[in-house]
Tab-separated table of C-alpha atoms in Angstrom:
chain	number	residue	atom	x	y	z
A	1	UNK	CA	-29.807	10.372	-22.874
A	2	UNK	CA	-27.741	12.394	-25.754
A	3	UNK	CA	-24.500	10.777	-26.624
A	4	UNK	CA	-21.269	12.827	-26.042
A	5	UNK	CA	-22.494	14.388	-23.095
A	6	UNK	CA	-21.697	15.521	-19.197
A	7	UNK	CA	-24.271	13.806	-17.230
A	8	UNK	CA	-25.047	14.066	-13.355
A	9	UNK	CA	-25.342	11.243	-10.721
A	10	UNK	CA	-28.912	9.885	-11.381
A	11	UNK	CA	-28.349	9.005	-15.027
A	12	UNK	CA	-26.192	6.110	-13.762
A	13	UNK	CA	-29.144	4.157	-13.026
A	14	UNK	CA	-30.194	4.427	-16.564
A	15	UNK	CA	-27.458	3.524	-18.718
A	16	UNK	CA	-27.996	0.454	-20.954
A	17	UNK	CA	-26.609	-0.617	-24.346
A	18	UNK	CA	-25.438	-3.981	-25.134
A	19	UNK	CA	-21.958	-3.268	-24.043
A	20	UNK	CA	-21.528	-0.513	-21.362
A	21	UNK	CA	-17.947	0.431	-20.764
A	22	UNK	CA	-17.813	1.990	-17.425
A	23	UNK	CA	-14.585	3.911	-17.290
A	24	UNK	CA	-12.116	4.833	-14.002
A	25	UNK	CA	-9.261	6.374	-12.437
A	26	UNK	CA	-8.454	3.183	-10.231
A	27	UNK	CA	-7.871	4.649	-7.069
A	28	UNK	CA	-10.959	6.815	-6.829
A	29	UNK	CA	-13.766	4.926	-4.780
A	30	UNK	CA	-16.473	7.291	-5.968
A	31	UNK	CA	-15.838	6.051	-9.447
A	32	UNK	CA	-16.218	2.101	-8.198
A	33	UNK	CA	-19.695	3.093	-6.204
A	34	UNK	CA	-20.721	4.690	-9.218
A	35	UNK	CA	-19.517	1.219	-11.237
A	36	UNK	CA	-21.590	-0.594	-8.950
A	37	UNK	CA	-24.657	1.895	-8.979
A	38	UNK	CA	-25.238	2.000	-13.001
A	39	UNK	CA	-24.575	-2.092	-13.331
A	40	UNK	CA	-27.161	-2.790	-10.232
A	41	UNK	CA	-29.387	-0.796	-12.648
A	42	UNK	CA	-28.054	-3.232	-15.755
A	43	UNK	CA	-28.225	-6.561	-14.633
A	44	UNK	CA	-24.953	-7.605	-16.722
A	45	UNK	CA	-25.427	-11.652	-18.098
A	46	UNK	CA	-21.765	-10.756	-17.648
A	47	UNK	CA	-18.716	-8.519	-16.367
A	48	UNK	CA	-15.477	-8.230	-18.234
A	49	UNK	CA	-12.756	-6.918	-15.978
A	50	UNK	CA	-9.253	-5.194	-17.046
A	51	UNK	CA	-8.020	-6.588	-13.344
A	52	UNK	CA	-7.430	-10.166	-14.267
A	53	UNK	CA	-7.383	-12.735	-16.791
A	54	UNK	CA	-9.599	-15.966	-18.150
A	55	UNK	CA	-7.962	-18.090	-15.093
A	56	UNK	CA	-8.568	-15.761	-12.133
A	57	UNK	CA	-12.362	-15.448	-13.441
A	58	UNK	CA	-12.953	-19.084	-13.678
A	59	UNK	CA	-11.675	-19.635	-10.648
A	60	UNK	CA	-13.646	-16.667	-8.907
A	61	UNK	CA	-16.711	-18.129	-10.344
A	62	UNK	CA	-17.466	-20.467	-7.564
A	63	UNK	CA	-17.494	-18.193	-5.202
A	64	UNK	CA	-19.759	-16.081	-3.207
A	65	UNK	CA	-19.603	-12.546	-3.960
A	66	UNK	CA	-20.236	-11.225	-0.417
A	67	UNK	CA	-16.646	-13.137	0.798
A	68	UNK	CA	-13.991	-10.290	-0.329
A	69	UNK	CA	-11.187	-12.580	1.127
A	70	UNK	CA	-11.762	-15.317	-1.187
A	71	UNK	CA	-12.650	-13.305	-3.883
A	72	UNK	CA	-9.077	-11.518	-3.597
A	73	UNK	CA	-7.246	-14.666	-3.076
A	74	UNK	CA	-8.769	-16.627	-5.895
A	75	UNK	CA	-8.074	-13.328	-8.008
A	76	UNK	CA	-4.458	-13.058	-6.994
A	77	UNK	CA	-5.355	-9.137	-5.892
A	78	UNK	CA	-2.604	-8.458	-3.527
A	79	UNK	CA	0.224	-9.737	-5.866
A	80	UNK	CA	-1.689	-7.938	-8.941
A	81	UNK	CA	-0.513	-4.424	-7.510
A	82	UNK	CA	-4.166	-2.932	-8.352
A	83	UNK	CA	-5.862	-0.247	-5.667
A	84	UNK	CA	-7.185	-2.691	-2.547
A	85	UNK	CA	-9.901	-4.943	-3.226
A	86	UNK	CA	-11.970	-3.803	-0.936
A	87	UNK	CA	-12.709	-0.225	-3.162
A	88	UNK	CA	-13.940	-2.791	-6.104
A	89	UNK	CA	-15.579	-5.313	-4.149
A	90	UNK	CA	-19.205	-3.554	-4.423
A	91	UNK	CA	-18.934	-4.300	-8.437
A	92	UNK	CA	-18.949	-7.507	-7.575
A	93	UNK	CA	-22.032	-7.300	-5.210
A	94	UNK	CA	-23.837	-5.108	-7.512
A	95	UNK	CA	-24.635	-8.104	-9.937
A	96	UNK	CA	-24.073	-11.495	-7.662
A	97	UNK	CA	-25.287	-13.390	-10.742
A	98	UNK	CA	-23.137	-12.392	-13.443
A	99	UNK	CA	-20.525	-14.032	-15.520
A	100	UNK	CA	-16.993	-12.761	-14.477
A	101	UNK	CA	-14.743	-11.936	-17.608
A	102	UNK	CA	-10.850	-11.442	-17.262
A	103	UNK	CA	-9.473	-9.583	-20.226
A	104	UNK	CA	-5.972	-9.175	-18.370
A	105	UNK	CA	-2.473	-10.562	-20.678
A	106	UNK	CA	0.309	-12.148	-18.845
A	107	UNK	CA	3.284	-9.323	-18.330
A	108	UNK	CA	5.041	-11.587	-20.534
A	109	UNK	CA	2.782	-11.000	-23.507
A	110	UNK	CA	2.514	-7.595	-22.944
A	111	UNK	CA	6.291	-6.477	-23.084
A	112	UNK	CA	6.350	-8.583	-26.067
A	113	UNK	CA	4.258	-6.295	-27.708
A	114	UNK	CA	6.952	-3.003	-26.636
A	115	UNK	CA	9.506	-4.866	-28.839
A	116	UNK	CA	7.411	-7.137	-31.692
A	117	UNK	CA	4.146	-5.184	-31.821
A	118	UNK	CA	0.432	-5.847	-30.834
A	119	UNK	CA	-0.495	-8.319	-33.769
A	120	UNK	CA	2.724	-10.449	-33.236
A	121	UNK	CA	1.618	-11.273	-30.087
A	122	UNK	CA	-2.114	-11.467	-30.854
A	123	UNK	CA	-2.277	-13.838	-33.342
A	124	UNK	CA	-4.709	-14.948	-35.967
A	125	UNK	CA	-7.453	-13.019	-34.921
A	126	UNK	CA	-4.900	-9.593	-34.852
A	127	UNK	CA	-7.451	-8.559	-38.265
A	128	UNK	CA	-10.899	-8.789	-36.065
A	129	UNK	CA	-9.758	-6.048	-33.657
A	130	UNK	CA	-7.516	-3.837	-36.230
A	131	UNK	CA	-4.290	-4.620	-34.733
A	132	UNK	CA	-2.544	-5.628	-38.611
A	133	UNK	CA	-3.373	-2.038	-39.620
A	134	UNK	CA	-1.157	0.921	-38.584
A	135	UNK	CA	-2.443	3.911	-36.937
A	136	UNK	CA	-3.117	7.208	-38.604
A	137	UNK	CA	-0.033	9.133	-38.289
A	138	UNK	CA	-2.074	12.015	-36.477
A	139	UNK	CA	-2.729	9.389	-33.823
A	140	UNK	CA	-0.013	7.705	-33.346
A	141	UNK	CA	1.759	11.188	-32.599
A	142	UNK	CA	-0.906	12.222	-29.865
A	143	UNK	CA	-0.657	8.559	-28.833
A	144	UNK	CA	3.336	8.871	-28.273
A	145	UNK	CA	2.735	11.957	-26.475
A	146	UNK	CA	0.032	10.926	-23.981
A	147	UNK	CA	1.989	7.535	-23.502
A	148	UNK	CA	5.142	10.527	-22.301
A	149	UNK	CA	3.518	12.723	-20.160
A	150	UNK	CA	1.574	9.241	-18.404
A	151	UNK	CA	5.234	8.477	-17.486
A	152	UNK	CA	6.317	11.371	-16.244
A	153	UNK	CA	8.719	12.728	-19.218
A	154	UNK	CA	10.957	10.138	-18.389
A	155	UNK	CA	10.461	7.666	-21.081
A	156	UNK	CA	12.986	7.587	-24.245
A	157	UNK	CA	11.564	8.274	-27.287
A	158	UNK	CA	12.422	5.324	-28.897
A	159	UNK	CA	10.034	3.280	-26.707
A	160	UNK	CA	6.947	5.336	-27.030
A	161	UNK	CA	5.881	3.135	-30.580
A	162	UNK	CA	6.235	-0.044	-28.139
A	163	UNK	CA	3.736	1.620	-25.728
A	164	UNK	CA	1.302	2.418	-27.929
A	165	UNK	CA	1.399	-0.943	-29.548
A	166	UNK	CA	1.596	-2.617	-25.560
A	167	UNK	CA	-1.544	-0.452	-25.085
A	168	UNK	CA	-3.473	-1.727	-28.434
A	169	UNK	CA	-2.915	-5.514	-27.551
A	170	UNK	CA	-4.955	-4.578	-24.067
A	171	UNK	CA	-7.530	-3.145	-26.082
A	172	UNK	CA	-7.705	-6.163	-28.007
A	173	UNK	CA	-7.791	-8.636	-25.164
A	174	UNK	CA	-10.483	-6.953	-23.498
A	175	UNK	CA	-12.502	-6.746	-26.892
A	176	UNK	CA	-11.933	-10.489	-27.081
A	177	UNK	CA	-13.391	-10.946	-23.591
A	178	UNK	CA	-16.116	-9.143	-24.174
A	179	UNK	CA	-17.087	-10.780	-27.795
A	180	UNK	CA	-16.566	-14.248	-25.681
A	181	UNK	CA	-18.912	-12.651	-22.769
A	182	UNK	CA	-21.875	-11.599	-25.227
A	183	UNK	CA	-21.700	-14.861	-27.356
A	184	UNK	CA	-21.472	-17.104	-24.438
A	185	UNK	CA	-23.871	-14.743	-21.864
A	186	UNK	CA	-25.999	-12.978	-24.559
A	187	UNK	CA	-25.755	-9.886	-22.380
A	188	UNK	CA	-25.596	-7.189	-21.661
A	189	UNK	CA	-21.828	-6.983	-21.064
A	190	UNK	CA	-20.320	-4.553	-18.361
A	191	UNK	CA	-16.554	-3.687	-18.652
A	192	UNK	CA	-14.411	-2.564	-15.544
A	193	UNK	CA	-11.715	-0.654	-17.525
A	194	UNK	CA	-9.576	2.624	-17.145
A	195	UNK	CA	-10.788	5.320	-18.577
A	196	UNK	CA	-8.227	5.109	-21.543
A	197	UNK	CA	-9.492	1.995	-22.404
A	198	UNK	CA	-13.196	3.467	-22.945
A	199	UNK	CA	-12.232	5.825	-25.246
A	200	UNK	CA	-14.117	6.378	-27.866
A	201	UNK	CA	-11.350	7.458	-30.681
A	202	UNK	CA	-9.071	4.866	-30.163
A	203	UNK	CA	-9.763	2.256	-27.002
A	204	UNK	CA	-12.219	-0.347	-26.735
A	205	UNK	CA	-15.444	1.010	-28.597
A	206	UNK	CA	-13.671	0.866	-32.184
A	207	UNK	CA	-12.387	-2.364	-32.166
A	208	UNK	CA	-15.828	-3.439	-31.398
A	209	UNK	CA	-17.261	-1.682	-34.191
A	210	UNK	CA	-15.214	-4.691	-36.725
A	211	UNK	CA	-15.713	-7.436	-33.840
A	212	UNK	CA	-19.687	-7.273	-32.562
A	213	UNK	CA	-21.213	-4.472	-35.244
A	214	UNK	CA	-24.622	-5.280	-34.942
A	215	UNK	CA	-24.103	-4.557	-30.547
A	216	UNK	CA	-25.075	-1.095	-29.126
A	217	UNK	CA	-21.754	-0.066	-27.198
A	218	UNK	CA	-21.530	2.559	-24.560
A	219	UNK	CA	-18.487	3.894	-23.303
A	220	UNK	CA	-18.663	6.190	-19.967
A	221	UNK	CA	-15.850	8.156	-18.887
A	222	UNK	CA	-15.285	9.161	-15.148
A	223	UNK	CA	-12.900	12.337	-14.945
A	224	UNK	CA	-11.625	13.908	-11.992
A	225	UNK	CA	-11.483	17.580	-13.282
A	226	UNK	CA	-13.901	18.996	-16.375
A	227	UNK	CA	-12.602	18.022	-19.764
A	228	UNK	CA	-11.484	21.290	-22.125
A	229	UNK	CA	-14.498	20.454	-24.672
A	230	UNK	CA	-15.666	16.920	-25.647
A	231	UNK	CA	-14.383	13.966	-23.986
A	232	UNK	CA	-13.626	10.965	-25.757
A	233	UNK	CA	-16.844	8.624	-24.512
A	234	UNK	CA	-20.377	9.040	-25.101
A	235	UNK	CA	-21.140	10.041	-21.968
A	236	UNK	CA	-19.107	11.382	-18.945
A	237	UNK	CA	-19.396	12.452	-15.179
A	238	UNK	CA	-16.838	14.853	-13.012
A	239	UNK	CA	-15.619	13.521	-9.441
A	240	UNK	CA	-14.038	14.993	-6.994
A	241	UNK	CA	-10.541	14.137	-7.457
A	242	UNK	CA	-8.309	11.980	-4.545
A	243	UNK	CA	-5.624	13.255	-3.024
A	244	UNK	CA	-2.419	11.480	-4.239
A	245	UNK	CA	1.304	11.720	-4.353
A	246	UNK	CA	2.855	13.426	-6.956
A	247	UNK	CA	3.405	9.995	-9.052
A	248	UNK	CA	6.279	11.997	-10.796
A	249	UNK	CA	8.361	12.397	-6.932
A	250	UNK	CA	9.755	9.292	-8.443
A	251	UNK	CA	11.729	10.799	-11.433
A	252	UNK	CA	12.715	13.650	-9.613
A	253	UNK	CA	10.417	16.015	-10.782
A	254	UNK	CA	7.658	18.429	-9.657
């Protein structure tokens, strides 16, 4: 397959790279079958998830994959307020044998970031992923802008830096997962991510590039409606989209 490309149903089965990002829109269970279809085909050493963290993955480990109750429970699904379990249980079946991954931050952590920025709260290793850098103006802008219209129109503007930098320090975590998941697996790595974590431009893939640059990375975007040219990942597929209440009823606006 061509990088940077639509591609149908079928080609799920043969994806492969080192690191396959396999992007959603969480509530959609077409895109978790489809998850589940392309990493049966992979046969992940490991699976880095965006749902949880390091703890909730240890202590999933020990479990069988077929019991969904324990899986949720030892996961802490119910409290996490993620889509029911049940629509990303068949990940979990898909590869029975693989290493589970959490690349999730405490809350804590992450509104930390709004105020001090991402490589406060990182750390040391804030250089490996890019976060001691600042973003080209160019993105940042689009950045602020995406991070407004996500929340309806209703954020002030004097937030939308602290978004961008709360959404950089997820990028980072899961990069760090999934550097711990090839050195300690040896692969290949799947990642369970929203789409804007896959993208291309400015999610996971680039902080990879610094952090594993001798690993093939694939980034696959699931979209509910046909992007207006390119889409940020090397490969994407269209979905029917779910019907959903207007998340914007909230702010008082149609």
């Amino acid at each position: 397959m061509a990088l940077a490309e639509e591609i149908d149903l079928p080609d799920l089965a043969r994806i492969e790279a080192d690191v396959v990002i396999l992007g959603e829109v969480h509530d959609n269970p077409a895109h978790h079958i489809n998850q589940a279809t392309a990493i049966a085909a992979l046969r992940p050493g490991a699976i880095v998830f965006e749902m949880f963290g390091p703890d909730e993955a240890n202590a999933a480990m020990s479990l069988p994959r077929h019991d969904a109750g324990a899986l949720a429970a030892a996961l802490g699904w119910t409290e996490s307020g993620w889509p029911d379990f049940a629509l990303y249980h068949p990940i979990f079946l898909a590869a029975p044998d693989a290493a589970l991954y959490g690349g999730a931050l405490p809350r804590g952590e992450v509104r930390r970031a709004v105020e001090e920025g991402a490589a406060a709260v990182f750390g040391a290793a804030s250089p490996l992923f890019g976060l001691d850098a600042a973003l080209p103006e160019d993105q940042q802008t689009r950045r602020e802008a995406l991070q407004m219209a996500a929340h309806c129109d209703a954020l002030p503007e004097h937030v939308l830096p602290g978004m961008v930098e709360a959404q950089r320090l997820r990028d980072a975590a899961l990069s760090r997962a999934i550097v711990a998941a090839m050195l300690e697996t040896g692969g290949p790595v799947a990642v369970i991510t929203g789409n804007g974590h896959a993208r291309t431009d400015w999610g996971i893939p680039p902080m990879l590039a610094g952090a594993l640059p001798d690993a093939s990375v694939l980034s696959l975007g699931q979209l509910e409606s046909a992007p207006n040219g390119p889409a940020p990942y090397d490969l994407w597929i269209v979905t029917d989209p779910v019907e959903r209440p207007d998340p914007c009823a909230a702010f008082g606006q149609q």
